[in-house]
mmCIF file of C-alpha atoms in Angstrom:
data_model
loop_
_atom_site.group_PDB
_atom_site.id
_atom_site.type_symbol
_atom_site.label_atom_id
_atom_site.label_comp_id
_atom_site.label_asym_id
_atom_site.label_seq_id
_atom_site.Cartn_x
_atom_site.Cartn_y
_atom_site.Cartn_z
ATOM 1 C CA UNK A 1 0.000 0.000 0.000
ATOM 2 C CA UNK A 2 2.765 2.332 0.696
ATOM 3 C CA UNK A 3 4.166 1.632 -2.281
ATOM 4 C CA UNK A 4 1.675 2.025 -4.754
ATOM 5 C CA UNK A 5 0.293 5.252 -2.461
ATOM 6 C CA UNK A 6 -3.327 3.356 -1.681
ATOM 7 C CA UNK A 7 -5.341 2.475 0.842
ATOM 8 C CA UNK A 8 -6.162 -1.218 2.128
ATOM 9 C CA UNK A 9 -9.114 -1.208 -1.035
ATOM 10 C CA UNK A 10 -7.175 -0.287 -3.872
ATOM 11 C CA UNK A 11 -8.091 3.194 -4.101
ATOM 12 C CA UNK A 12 -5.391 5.350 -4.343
ATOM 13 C CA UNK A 13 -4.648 8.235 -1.484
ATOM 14 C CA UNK A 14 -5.037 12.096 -1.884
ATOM 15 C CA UNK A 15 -2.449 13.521 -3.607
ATOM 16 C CA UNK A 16 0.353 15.944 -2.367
ATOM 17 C CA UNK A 17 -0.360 19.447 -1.942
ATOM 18 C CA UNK A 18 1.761 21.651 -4.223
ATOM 19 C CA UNK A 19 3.090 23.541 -1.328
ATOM 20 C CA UNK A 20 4.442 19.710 0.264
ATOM 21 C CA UNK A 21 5.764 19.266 -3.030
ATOM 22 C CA UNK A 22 7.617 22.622 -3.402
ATOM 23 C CA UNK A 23 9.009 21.788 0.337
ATOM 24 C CA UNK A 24 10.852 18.580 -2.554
ATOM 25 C CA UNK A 25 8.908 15.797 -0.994
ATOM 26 C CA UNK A 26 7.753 13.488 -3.997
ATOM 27 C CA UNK A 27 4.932 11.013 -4.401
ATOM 28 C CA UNK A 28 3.489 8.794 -3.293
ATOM 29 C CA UNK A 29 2.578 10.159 0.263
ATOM 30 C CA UNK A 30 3.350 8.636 3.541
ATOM 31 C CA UNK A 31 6.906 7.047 2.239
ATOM 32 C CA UNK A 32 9.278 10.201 3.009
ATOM 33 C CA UNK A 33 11.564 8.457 5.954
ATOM 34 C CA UNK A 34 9.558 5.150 6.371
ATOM 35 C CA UNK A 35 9.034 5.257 9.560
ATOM 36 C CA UNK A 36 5.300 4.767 9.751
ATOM 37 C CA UNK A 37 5.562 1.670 7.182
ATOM 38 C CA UNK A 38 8.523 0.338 9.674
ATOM 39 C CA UNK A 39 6.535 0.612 13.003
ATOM 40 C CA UNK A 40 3.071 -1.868 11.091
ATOM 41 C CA UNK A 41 3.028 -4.659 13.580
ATOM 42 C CA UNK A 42 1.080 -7.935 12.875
ATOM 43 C CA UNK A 43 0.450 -9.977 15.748
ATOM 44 C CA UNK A 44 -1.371 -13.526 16.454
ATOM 45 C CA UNK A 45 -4.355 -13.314 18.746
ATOM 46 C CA UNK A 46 -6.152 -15.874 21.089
ATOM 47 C CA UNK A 47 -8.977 -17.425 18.743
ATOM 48 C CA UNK A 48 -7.119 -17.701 15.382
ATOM 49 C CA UNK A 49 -6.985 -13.769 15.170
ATOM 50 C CA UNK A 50 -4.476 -11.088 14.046
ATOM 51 C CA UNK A 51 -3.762 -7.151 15.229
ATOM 52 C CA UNK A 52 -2.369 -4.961 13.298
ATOM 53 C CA UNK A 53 -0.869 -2.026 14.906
ATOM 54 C CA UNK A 54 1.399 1.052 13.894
ATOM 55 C CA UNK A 55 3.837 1.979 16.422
ATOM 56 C CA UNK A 56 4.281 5.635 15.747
ATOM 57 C CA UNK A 57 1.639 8.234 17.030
ATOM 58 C CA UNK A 58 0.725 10.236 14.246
ATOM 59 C CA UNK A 59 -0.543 7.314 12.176
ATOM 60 C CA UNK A 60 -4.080 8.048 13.342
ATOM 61 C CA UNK A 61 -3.994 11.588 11.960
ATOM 62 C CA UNK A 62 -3.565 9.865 8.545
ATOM 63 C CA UNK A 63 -6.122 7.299 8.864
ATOM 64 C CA UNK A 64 -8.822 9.446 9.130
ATOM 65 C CA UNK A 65 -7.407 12.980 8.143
ATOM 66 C CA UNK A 66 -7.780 16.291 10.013
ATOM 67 C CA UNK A 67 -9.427 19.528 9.061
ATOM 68 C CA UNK A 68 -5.897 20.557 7.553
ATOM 69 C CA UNK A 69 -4.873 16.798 6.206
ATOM 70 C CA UNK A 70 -6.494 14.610 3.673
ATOM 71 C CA UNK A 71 -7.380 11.444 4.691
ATOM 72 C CA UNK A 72 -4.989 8.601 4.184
ATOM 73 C CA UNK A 73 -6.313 5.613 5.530
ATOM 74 C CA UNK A 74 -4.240 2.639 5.775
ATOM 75 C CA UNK A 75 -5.537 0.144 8.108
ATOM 76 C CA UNK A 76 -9.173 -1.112 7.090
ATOM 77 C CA UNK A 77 -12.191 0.362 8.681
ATOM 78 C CA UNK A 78 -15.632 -0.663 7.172
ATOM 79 C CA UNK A 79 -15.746 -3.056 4.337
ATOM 80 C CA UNK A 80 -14.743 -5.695 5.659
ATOM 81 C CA UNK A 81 -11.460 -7.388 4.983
ATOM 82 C CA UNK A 82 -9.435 -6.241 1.563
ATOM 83 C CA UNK A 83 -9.193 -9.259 -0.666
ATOM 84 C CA UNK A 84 -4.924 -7.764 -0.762
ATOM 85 C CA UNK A 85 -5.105 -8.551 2.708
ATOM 86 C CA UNK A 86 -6.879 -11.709 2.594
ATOM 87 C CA UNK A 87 -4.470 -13.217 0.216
ATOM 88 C CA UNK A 88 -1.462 -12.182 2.150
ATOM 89 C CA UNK A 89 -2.950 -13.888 5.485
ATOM 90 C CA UNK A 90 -3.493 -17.040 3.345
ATOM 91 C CA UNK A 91 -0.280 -17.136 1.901
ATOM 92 C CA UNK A 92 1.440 -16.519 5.494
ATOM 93 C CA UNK A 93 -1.171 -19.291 6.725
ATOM 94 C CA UNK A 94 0.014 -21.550 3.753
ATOM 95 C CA UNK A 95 3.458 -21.256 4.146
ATOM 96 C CA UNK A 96 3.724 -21.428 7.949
ATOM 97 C CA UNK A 97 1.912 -24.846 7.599
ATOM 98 C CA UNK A 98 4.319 -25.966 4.977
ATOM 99 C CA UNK A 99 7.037 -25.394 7.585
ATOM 100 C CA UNK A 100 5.544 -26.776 10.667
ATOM 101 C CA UNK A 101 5.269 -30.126 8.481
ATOM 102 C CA UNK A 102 8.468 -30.211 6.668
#
């Protein structure tokens, strides 16, 4: 997603503002130093479950955008979970099991 600038659906994020662009950051948004991307933490839960956390505070402010920031959402909210997402899961799932067996 950070990547390809898009949110957990596919849709792609808001673009710069030409003012954040004249400061010589370049597209897409959210990748300037990384650290946001680094601090995504996926973790088993009790009852076959996962959370997904991001370890740096101002990751909120881009999930659901302020009066003076577009929104940037990058964990899912509504909608269920993003077929991106699903796949992922069940290729961690798939290869995990091939391990464990051998």
């Amino acid at each position: 997603q950070f990547a390809a600038g898009v949110d957990p659906y596919g849709r792609q994020w808001a673009a710069l503002k030409p003012y954040t662009l004249a400061k010589g950051r370049f597209p897409p948004p959210l990748t300037d130093t990384g650290a946001m991307r680094e601090s995504v933490e996926v973790k088993p839960t009790p009852g076959a479950g996962i959370e997904v956390s991001m370890g740096v505070d101002y990751a909120a402010f881009h999930q659901t955008g302020t009066r003076d920031m577009a929104q940037r959402q990058i964990m899912p909210q509504s909608g269920g979970l993003p077929a991106a997402w699903s796949e992922a899961i069940g290729q961690a799932v798939r290869a995990a099991t091939r391990k464990a067996v051998g």
